[in-house]
Each structure stands twice: as structure tokens, then as C-alpha cells.
mmCIF file of C-alpha atoms in Angstrom:
data_model
loop_
_atom_site.group_PDB
_atom_site.id
_atom_site.type_symbol
_atom_site.label_atom_id
_atom_site.label_comp_id
_atom_site.label_asym_id
_atom_site.label_seq_id
_atom_site.Cartn_x
_atom_site.Cartn_y
_atom_site.Cartn_z
ATOM 1 C CA LYS A 1 -19.203 60.624 -56.022
ATOM 2 C CA ASN A 2 -22.733 60.254 -54.642
ATOM 3 C CA ALA A 3 -23.674 63.593 -56.167
ATOM 4 C CA GLN A 4 -22.453 62.412 -59.562
ATOM 5 C CA LYS A 5 -24.555 59.266 -59.241
ATOM 6 C CA GLY A 6 -27.554 61.395 -58.322
ATOM 7 C CA VAL A 7 -27.149 63.514 -61.454
ATOM 8 C CA ARG A 8 -26.615 60.426 -63.556
ATOM 9 C CA PHE A 9 -29.800 58.692 -62.443
ATOM 10 C CA GLY A 10 -31.882 61.843 -62.122
ATOM 11 C CA CYS A 11 -32.053 61.720 -58.297
ATOM 12 C CA ARG A 12 -32.274 64.753 -56.068
ATOM 13 C CA ILE A 13 -29.398 64.884 -53.578
ATOM 14 C CA GLN A 14 -30.348 66.152 -50.128
ATOM 15 C CA LYS A 15 -27.265 67.867 -48.712
ATOM 16 C CA THR A 16 -28.746 68.868 -45.360
ATOM 17 C CA VAL A 17 -28.659 66.168 -42.697
ATOM 18 C CA PHE A 18 -31.718 66.267 -40.470
ATOM 19 C CA PRO A 19 -31.734 64.648 -37.028
ATOM 20 C CA MET A 20 -33.595 61.435 -36.404
ATOM 21 C CA SER A 21 -36.537 61.864 -34.063
ATOM 22 C CA ILE A 22 -36.084 60.047 -30.740
ATOM 23 C CA LEU A 23 -37.696 62.254 -28.106
ATOM 24 C CA ASN A 24 -39.257 65.577 -28.982
ATOM 25 C CA LYS A 25 -37.796 68.700 -27.446
ATOM 26 C CA ASP A 26 -40.796 69.366 -25.199
ATOM 27 C CA THR A 27 -40.482 65.910 -23.608
ATOM 28 C CA ILE A 28 -36.764 66.450 -23.053
ATOM 29 C CA LYS A 29 -37.310 69.857 -21.462
ATOM 30 C CA LYS A 30 -40.081 68.562 -19.222
ATOM 31 C CA HIS A 31 -38.559 65.290 -17.974
ATOM 32 C CA LEU A 32 -34.776 65.511 -18.370
ATOM 33 C CA VAL A 33 -33.494 69.088 -18.412
ATOM 34 C CA PRO A 34 -34.538 69.748 -14.763
ATOM 35 C CA LEU A 35 -32.336 66.798 -13.754
ATOM 36 C CA LEU A 36 -29.163 68.258 -15.280
ATOM 37 C CA PRO A 37 -26.693 70.110 -13.025
ATOM 38 C CA VAL A 38 -26.045 73.837 -13.339
ATOM 39 C CA ALA A 39 -22.445 74.682 -14.182
ATOM 40 C CA LYS A 40 -20.546 76.258 -11.288
ATOM 41 C CA ARG A 41 -18.116 78.077 -13.578
ATOM 42 C CA GLY A 42 -18.315 79.653 -17.008
ATOM 43 C CA ARG A 43 -21.433 80.462 -18.976
ATOM 44 C CA LYS A 44 -24.546 78.673 -17.778
ATOM 45 C CA LEU A 45 -26.630 76.938 -20.429
ATOM 46 C CA THR A 46 -30.280 77.850 -20.839
ATOM 47 C CA GLY A 47 -33.029 75.243 -20.767
ATOM 48 C CA ASP A 48 -33.209 75.225 -24.577
ATOM 49 C CA GLU A 49 -29.440 74.796 -24.864
ATOM 50 C CA HIS A 50 -29.481 71.917 -22.395
ATOM 51 C CA ALA A 51 -32.241 70.271 -24.440
ATOM 52 C CA ASP A 52 -30.286 70.750 -27.673
ATOM 53 C CA VAL A 53 -27.166 69.161 -26.164
ATOM 54 C CA LEU A 54 -29.248 66.170 -25.072
ATOM 55 C CA ARG A 55 -30.783 65.879 -28.537
ATOM 56 C CA ALA A 56 -27.296 65.767 -30.054
ATOM 57 C CA ILE A 57 -26.213 63.076 -27.578
ATOM 58 C CA PHE A 58 -29.362 61.076 -28.351
ATOM 59 C CA TYR A 59 -28.580 61.345 -32.067
ATOM 60 C CA ARG A 60 -25.136 59.868 -31.454
ATOM 61 C CA LEU A 61 -26.719 57.086 -29.371
ATOM 62 C CA LYS A 62 -29.388 56.260 -31.957
ATOM 63 C CA THR A 63 -27.327 56.411 -35.150
ATOM 64 C CA GLY A 64 -23.943 55.263 -33.819
ATOM 65 C CA CYS A 65 -22.154 58.041 -35.703
ATOM 66 C CA GLN A 66 -18.772 59.222 -34.465
ATOM 67 C CA TRP A 67 -18.771 62.239 -32.188
ATOM 68 C CA ARG A 68 -16.942 64.296 -34.801
ATOM 69 C CA GLU A 69 -19.649 63.443 -37.350
ATOM 70 C CA LEU A 70 -22.492 64.936 -35.286
ATOM 71 C CA PRO A 71 -24.599 67.282 -37.479
ATOM 72 C CA THR A 72 -24.525 70.011 -34.823
ATOM 73 C CA ALA A 73 -26.012 72.577 -37.205
ATOM 74 C CA CYS A 74 -29.274 70.616 -37.051
ATOM 75 C CA PHE A 75 -29.557 71.037 -33.282
ATOM 76 C CA PHE A 76 -28.139 74.471 -32.491
ATOM 77 C CA ASP A 77 -28.964 77.936 -33.791
ATOM 78 C CA LYS A 78 -25.421 79.125 -33.056
ATOM 79 C CA PRO A 79 -22.165 77.515 -34.191
ATOM 80 C CA TYR A 80 -21.551 74.568 -31.863
ATOM 81 C CA SER A 81 -18.674 72.098 -31.909
ATOM 82 C CA HIS A 82 -19.008 68.339 -31.509
ATOM 83 C CA LYS A 83 -16.208 68.666 -28.937
ATOM 84 C CA THR A 84 -18.484 70.775 -26.752
ATOM 85 C CA VAL A 85 -21.267 68.176 -26.973
ATOM 86 C CA PHE A 86 -18.855 65.440 -25.966
ATOM 87 C CA HIS A 87 -17.489 67.653 -23.175
ATOM 88 C CA HIS A 88 -20.962 67.907 -21.622
ATOM 89 C CA PHE A 89 -21.596 64.166 -22.045
ATOM 90 C CA ASN A 90 -18.239 63.313 -20.468
ATOM 91 C CA GLU A 91 -18.613 65.745 -17.562
ATOM 92 C CA TRP A 92 -22.125 64.543 -16.777
ATOM 93 C CA SER A 93 -20.820 60.966 -16.821
ATOM 94 C CA LYS A 94 -18.094 61.912 -14.329
ATOM 95 C CA GLN A 95 -20.685 63.503 -12.058
ATOM 96 C CA GLY A 96 -22.962 60.449 -12.168
ATOM 97 C CA VAL A 97 -25.749 62.442 -13.795
ATOM 98 C CA TRP A 98 -26.960 59.649 -16.065
ATOM 99 C CA GLN A 99 -27.392 57.205 -13.186
ATOM 100 C CA ARG A 100 -29.197 59.779 -11.036
ATOM 101 C CA MET A 101 -31.399 60.679 -14.012
ATOM 102 C CA TRP A 102 -32.386 57.056 -14.551
ATOM 103 C CA ILE A 103 -33.018 56.397 -10.865
ATOM 104 C CA HIS A 104 -35.235 59.499 -10.672
ATOM 105 C CA LEU A 105 -37.317 58.455 -13.708
ATOM 106 C CA LEU A 106 -37.561 54.885 -12.469
ATOM 107 C CA GLY A 107 -38.737 55.915 -9.015
ATOM 108 C CA LYS A 108 -41.162 58.586 -10.201
ATOM 109 C CA HIS A 109 -42.854 56.397 -12.822
ATOM 110 C CA LYS A 110 -42.517 52.941 -11.249
ATOM 111 C CA ARG A 111 -46.260 52.397 -11.649
ATOM 112 C CA HIS A 112 -45.488 51.573 -15.292
ATOM 113 C CA LEU A 113 -43.297 48.604 -14.287
ATOM 114 C CA ASP A 114 -44.330 44.963 -14.088
ATOM 115 C CA MET A 115 -42.412 43.574 -11.109
ATOM 116 C CA SER A 116 -44.290 40.262 -10.901
ATOM 117 C CA CYS A 117 -40.920 38.755 -11.761
ATOM 118 C CA VAL A 118 -37.540 40.102 -12.853
ATOM 119 C CA GLN A 119 -34.972 38.671 -15.235
ATOM 120 C CA LEU A 120 -31.183 38.621 -14.823
ATOM 121 C CA ASP A 121 -28.773 38.252 -17.733
ATOM 122 C CA GLY A 122 -25.440 39.473 -19.058
ATOM 123 C CA SER A 123 -24.575 41.014 -22.395
ATOM 124 C CA HIS A 124 -21.186 41.176 -24.128
ATOM 125 C CA SER A 125 -20.442 44.034 -26.528
ATOM 126 C CA ARG A 126 -17.568 44.080 -28.969
ATOM 127 C CA CYS A 127 -14.970 46.785 -28.408
ATOM 128 C CA HIS A 128 -12.969 48.800 -30.915
ATOM 129 C CA LYS A 129 -9.574 50.053 -29.717
ATOM 130 C CA VAL A 130 -10.749 50.208 -26.108
ATOM 131 C CA ARG A 131 -8.433 49.502 -23.175
ATOM 132 C CA GLN A 132 -10.570 50.077 -20.068
ATOM 133 C CA ALA A 133 -12.805 47.169 -18.936
ATOM 134 C CA ALA A 134 -12.209 45.254 -22.156
ATOM 135 C CA GLY A 135 -10.731 41.803 -22.757
ATOM 136 C CA PHE A 136 -10.616 39.038 -25.321
ATOM 137 C CA GLN A 137 -13.593 36.702 -25.324
ATOM 138 C CA HIS A 138 -13.218 33.413 -27.195
ATOM 139 C CA ARG A 139 -16.932 33.052 -27.975
ATOM 140 C CA LYS A 140 -16.939 36.325 -29.916
ATOM 141 C CA ALA A 141 -13.306 35.942 -30.994
ATOM 142 C CA ASP A 142 -12.843 39.630 -30.222
ATOM 143 C CA GLU A 143 -12.317 42.159 -27.466
ATOM 144 C CA SER A 144 -15.526 42.706 -25.507
ATOM 145 C CA THR A 145 -17.059 44.314 -22.430
ATOM 146 C CA ASN A 146 -19.618 42.622 -20.213
ATOM 147 C CA LEU A 147 -22.551 44.177 -18.339
ATOM 148 C CA LEU A 148 -25.164 42.536 -16.149
ATOM 149 C CA PHE A 149 -28.750 43.704 -16.612
ATOM 150 C CA LEU A 150 -31.960 43.335 -14.655
ATOM 151 C CA GLY A 151 -35.279 43.583 -16.499
ATOM 152 C CA ASP A 152 -38.935 43.538 -15.498
ATOM 153 C CA ASN A 153 -41.676 41.173 -16.706
ATOM 154 C CA GLN A 154 -42.553 43.242 -19.791
ATOM 155 C CA GLY A 155 -39.104 43.590 -21.349
ATOM 156 C CA LEU A 156 -38.046 46.870 -19.731
ATOM 157 C CA LEU A 157 -34.484 47.067 -18.439
ATOM 158 C CA LEU A 158 -34.256 48.341 -14.870
ATOM 159 C CA ALA A 159 -30.602 48.362 -13.855
ATOM 160 C CA ALA A 160 -27.073 47.753 -15.134
ATOM 161 C CA SER A 161 -23.891 46.827 -13.309
ATOM 162 C CA GLU A 162 -20.460 48.351 -13.807
ATOM 163 C CA PRO A 163 -18.729 47.189 -17.028
ATOM 164 C CA VAL A 164 -16.140 44.442 -16.693
ATOM 165 C CA SER A 165 -13.645 42.894 -19.085
ATOM 166 C CA GLY A 166 -15.241 40.489 -21.558
ATOM 167 C CA GLN A 167 -12.764 37.745 -20.676
ATOM 168 C CA HIS A 168 -14.760 37.231 -17.471
ATOM 169 C CA HIS A 169 -17.939 35.176 -17.404
ATOM 170 C CA ASP A 170 -21.217 36.353 -15.883
ATOM 171 C CA LEU A 171 -20.387 34.967 -12.438
ATOM 172 C CA PHE A 172 -17.259 37.090 -12.063
ATOM 173 C CA GLU A 173 -17.636 38.917 -8.721
ATOM 174 C CA ILE A 174 -21.356 38.162 -8.978
ATOM 175 C CA GLU A 175 -22.148 39.196 -5.390
ATOM 176 C CA ALA A 176 -20.755 42.700 -5.940
ATOM 177 C CA HIS A 177 -22.302 43.201 -9.373
ATOM 178 C CA PHE A 178 -25.697 41.794 -8.439
ATOM 179 C CA GLY A 179 -25.559 44.046 -5.382
ATOM 180 C CA GLN A 180 -25.101 47.037 -7.704
ATOM 181 C CA LEU A 181 -28.277 46.079 -9.555
ATOM 182 C CA LEU A 182 -30.234 45.834 -6.323
ATOM 183 C CA ASP A 183 -28.777 49.127 -5.070
ATOM 184 C CA MET A 184 -30.105 50.861 -8.177
ATOM 185 C CA LEU A 185 -33.600 49.488 -7.547
ATOM 186 C CA GLU A 186 -33.529 50.408 -3.875
ATOM 187 C CA ALA A 187 -32.309 53.927 -4.725
ATOM 188 C CA ALA A 188 -35.452 54.261 -6.872
ATOM 189 C CA ASP A 189 -37.516 53.176 -3.852
ATOM 190 C CA ILE A 190 -38.368 49.817 -5.425
ATOM 191 C CA ALA A 191 -38.556 47.047 -2.833
ATOM 192 C CA VAL A 192 -36.592 43.908 -3.658
ATOM 193 C CA ASP A 193 -37.971 41.798 -0.820
ATOM 194 C CA GLY A 194 -40.362 39.253 -2.285
ATOM 195 C CA LEU A 195 -39.188 39.547 -5.908
ATOM 196 C CA PHE A 196 -39.148 36.464 -8.128
ATOM 197 C CA LEU A 197 -35.882 36.309 -10.071
ATOM 198 C CA ASN A 198 -35.301 34.313 -13.258
ATOM 199 C CA ALA A 199 -31.776 33.515 -14.446
ATOM 200 C CA ASP A 200 -30.254 30.896 -16.717
ATOM 201 C CA GLY A 201 -27.858 28.120 -15.719
ATOM 202 C CA GLY A 202 -24.860 30.397 -16.164
ATOM 203 C CA PHE A 203 -25.834 32.067 -12.874
ATOM 204 C CA ASP A 204 -26.212 28.823 -10.957
ATOM 205 C CA CYS A 205 -23.903 29.360 -7.984
ATOM 206 C CA GLN A 206 -24.203 29.226 -4.226
ATOM 207 C CA GLY A 207 -23.045 32.826 -3.738
ATOM 208 C CA LEU A 208 -25.876 34.315 -5.800
ATOM 209 C CA ARG A 209 -28.487 32.033 -4.233
ATOM 210 C CA LEU A 210 -27.367 33.009 -0.729
ATOM 211 C CA LEU A 211 -27.458 36.715 -1.595
ATOM 212 C CA CYS A 212 -30.988 36.348 -2.982
ATOM 213 C CA GLU A 213 -32.059 34.552 0.176
ATOM 214 C CA LYS A 214 -30.557 37.311 2.309
ATOM 215 C CA LYS A 215 -32.458 39.974 0.348
ATOM 216 C CA GLY A 216 -35.742 38.028 0.425
ATOM 217 C CA ILE A 217 -35.633 37.303 -3.320
ATOM 218 C CA VAL A 218 -37.024 34.023 -4.642
ATOM 219 C CA ALA A 219 -34.308 32.752 -6.997
ATOM 220 C CA ASP A 220 -35.685 30.751 -9.930
ATOM 221 C CA ILE A 221 -32.301 29.864 -11.431
ATOM 222 C CA ALA A 222 -31.932 27.002 -13.892
ATOM 223 C CA PHE A 223 -29.539 24.254 -12.854
ATOM 224 C CA ASN A 224 -26.199 24.172 -14.614
ATOM 225 C CA ALA A 225 -26.194 20.867 -16.494
ATOM 226 C CA ARG A 226 -22.396 20.669 -16.245
ATOM 227 C CA ALA A 227 -22.428 20.857 -12.445
ATOM 228 C CA ALA A 228 -22.048 17.670 -10.461
ATOM 229 C CA GLY A 229 -24.919 16.220 -8.462
ATOM 230 C CA VAL A 230 -27.725 18.120 -10.246
ATOM 231 C CA ALA A 231 -30.168 15.268 -9.721
ATOM 232 C CA ASP A 232 -29.694 15.386 -5.946
ATOM 233 C CA ARG A 233 -30.232 19.114 -5.483
ATOM 234 C CA GLU A 234 -33.191 20.359 -3.486
ATOM 235 C CA GLU A 235 -33.529 23.962 -4.733
ATOM 236 C CA CYS A 236 -36.921 24.842 -6.154
ATOM 237 C CA PHE A 237 -37.101 25.536 -9.891
ATOM 238 C CA ASP A 238 -40.352 26.656 -11.551
ATOM 239 C CA GLU A 239 -40.187 25.921 -15.280
ATOM 240 C CA GLU A 240 -43.400 27.855 -16.001
ATOM 241 C CA LEU A 241 -42.048 30.994 -14.348
ATOM 242 C CA TYR A 242 -38.698 30.496 -16.057
ATOM 243 C CA ARG A 243 -40.329 30.901 -19.468
ATOM 244 C CA ARG A 244 -40.737 34.597 -18.692
ATOM 245 C CA ARG A 245 -36.954 34.948 -18.889
ATOM 246 C CA THR A 246 -37.285 35.499 -22.627
ATOM 247 C CA GLN A 247 -38.547 39.009 -21.831
ATOM 248 C CA ILE A 248 -34.997 40.177 -21.205
ATOM 249 C CA GLU A 249 -34.012 38.958 -24.669
ATOM 250 C CA ARG A 250 -36.781 41.185 -26.001
ATOM 251 C CA ALA A 251 -35.287 44.056 -24.009
ATOM 252 C CA PHE A 252 -31.848 43.414 -25.521
ATOM 253 C CA ALA A 253 -33.394 43.431 -28.988
ATOM 254 C CA LEU A 254 -34.900 46.855 -28.297
ATOM 255 C CA MET A 255 -31.531 48.108 -27.054
ATOM 256 C CA ASP A 256 -29.977 47.013 -30.356
ATOM 257 C CA GLY A 257 -31.997 49.784 -31.959
ATOM 258 C CA PHE A 258 -29.451 52.169 -30.440
ATOM 259 C CA LYS A 259 -26.590 51.668 -32.878
ATOM 260 C CA ALA A 260 -23.944 53.175 -30.591
ATOM 261 C CA LEU A 261 -24.457 50.203 -28.247
ATOM 262 C CA LEU A 262 -23.738 47.510 -30.842
ATOM 263 C CA VAL A 263 -19.975 48.122 -30.776
ATOM 264 C CA ARG A 264 -18.259 49.942 -27.940
ATOM 265 C CA TYR A 265 -16.120 52.895 -29.026
ATOM 266 C CA GLU A 266 -16.248 54.801 -25.736
ATOM 267 C CA ALA A 267 -12.771 54.777 -24.193
ATOM 268 C CA THR A 268 -13.860 54.843 -20.543
ATOM 269 C CA ALA A 269 -16.071 52.285 -18.830
ATOM 270 C CA ARG A 270 -17.869 55.189 -17.151
ATOM 271 C CA ASN A 271 -18.993 56.659 -20.480
ATOM 272 C CA TRP A 272 -20.007 53.227 -21.791
ATOM 273 C CA LEU A 273 -22.255 52.685 -18.783
ATOM 274 C CA GLY A 274 -23.586 56.224 -19.266
ATOM 275 C CA LEU A 275 -24.649 55.487 -22.848
ATOM 276 C CA ASN A 276 -26.541 52.392 -21.700
ATOM 277 C CA LEU A 277 -28.343 54.344 -18.975
ATOM 278 C CA ILE A 278 -29.259 57.077 -21.455
ATOM 279 C CA ALA A 279 -30.809 54.355 -23.643
ATOM 280 C CA PHE A 280 -32.810 53.235 -20.580
ATOM 281 C CA CYS A 281 -34.116 56.792 -20.152
ATOM 282 C CA VAL A 282 -35.014 57.273 -23.817
ATOM 283 C CA HIS A 283 -36.865 53.967 -24.128
ATOM 284 C CA PHE A 284 -38.704 54.450 -20.831
ATOM 285 C CA LEU A 285 -39.804 57.991 -21.690
ATOM 286 C CA LYS A 286 -41.051 56.837 -25.082
ATOM 287 C CA LEU A 287 -43.116 54.220 -23.258
ATOM 288 C CA ILE A 288 -44.666 56.464 -20.618
ATOM 289 C CA THR A 289 -45.298 59.440 -22.938
ATOM 290 C CA LYS A 290 -46.818 57.373 -25.733
ATOM 291 C CA PRO A 291 -50.359 58.594 -26.487
ATOM 292 C CA LYS A 292 -52.938 56.161 -25.190
ATOM 293 C CA ILE A 293 -55.451 54.783 -27.684
ATOM 294 C CA SER A 294 -58.968 55.098 -26.331
#
């Protein structure tokens, strides 16, 4: 039908689908391929093949296309199935490769971070026919999955918690999930003692404040207006510092550029978290490898 329209209006129809540029192959081979595991059984992939598999996964992440719609012919010289690409993505998720990859990049290039203050917030994503870590959320009037994120002072996401059902609010098991965020920073050799943390009133609870105090974090959390006795509370709240919290909204806007993250189609919570961490890696590498203007 599109071809007929093209003939009708004198347009040239391009039948070959070319991949969208996210990271060039040299950057992938230099920074990411060495972090991938070597298969213990079967044929071992070469460095170029590893890079091509990553490029195909990045294409899926950027465009939001279905796995079966991957234009594999654009990435591989030999016939390659979309099932094989997904197999590698799924296996690497099971092995925790994406989290180790992100922690390595974060620790190695932490000089690019602005840790003068960090921002905490949650993000709900709609789900399509997903059963694991998904639940109905009235605000979105749909099934959703919730993740907690930690970002730096320049709009760069640093860590993500495990996905939980969207029927839960941001304070659900907050001590455990906030601990996961801090564990990711500490694994990257980023000290949390002395950090200034911004969070909105949805995170105003005694459990989170006590955990921050235990870790040496200065919690600049807005007071929940619906809580009783707000006027009598003695916790310190810096409104000027709190204005920096908008940086995490900027980070979420950048993440929306990865179309596969707008609606969750990944069946397992593990793979959904993996896609988010891959987006962290791609955005961070684009930042640190960007040519500097003299």
C-alpha cells in the first residue's frame, strides 16, 4: 500500500531499513565488548559479533520495535535471527551483566559526575500484557511497573532499584529499595557519606530519614502537606537546594528518548531493569565520548 502511494505521488520508496545511530561500533568495542562474558559452551562470539549484537539491542531500545521486527540484516554480515539477539540479551540479564557493566562505567568515569547533590524519585511505566512486577495504578488507569531512580546534579541517572508492581507507591519497602540504590553507588566506589539528597513530599517518612542519617546522607526531603503536625516538625529543609530536584525530571525526559522504555513489553522484571541500565550506559557513553569544543 505504501509502495502504491509512493508511485502515485512520485516518491522514491526506500526498501532497505538502516539502523539508527546510537553509539558507533568503535565506541562499543572499546568500552562495552570487554565487559561481556565469554560463552562457556558452544561457539564463542568474536569481538565484532559481540558489538553487532549490542548494536541490535540498542536499536530495539532506541526505536521500541518488537524483537521480531529487528532489521538484523543491517547489523550482521551473516544470516542472524532476532531470536538469537534476544537470547543473548536475556542470558546477559540473567547473569547480571548489564548491572556490572553500568557499575564499571560509573566507577571508571565518575569524574564526569556532579555529586554536589543527588535527586531521588520514582517513575511508573505502563505495561502491556505483563504479569511480573506489574499492577493496576489508578493514577494511570492502567497496569504499571514502578522503579526508583537516583540522579546526580546535572540530570544523569546513577542507579535504579528493582522493579515493583505499580499498585505500590514510592514508599513501598523504601528502606530496601533505597538501600539497593546506595549499594549500586558503593559498588562503583562512590562514597555516599556526606551526600545531599533531594526528594519530594512523597518520600517524607521516618524510615527513609533514619536510613539517610545512618549512612551520613543529608536528607532534604519536602514535608508531606497531608501529614499531621507539619508545622511542629524540626527537620531541616533547604528550599534553595530543593530546586535542584528538577534535574531528575530532565533525566527522565532524556530517558523518554528510548522508545522501548515508554511502555513495558518485557515479560520479566529482570529484563525490564536490564533495558533501563542499558539506557544508562548508552547515555553516559554519549556524554563522555562527545567531542569537546575548543
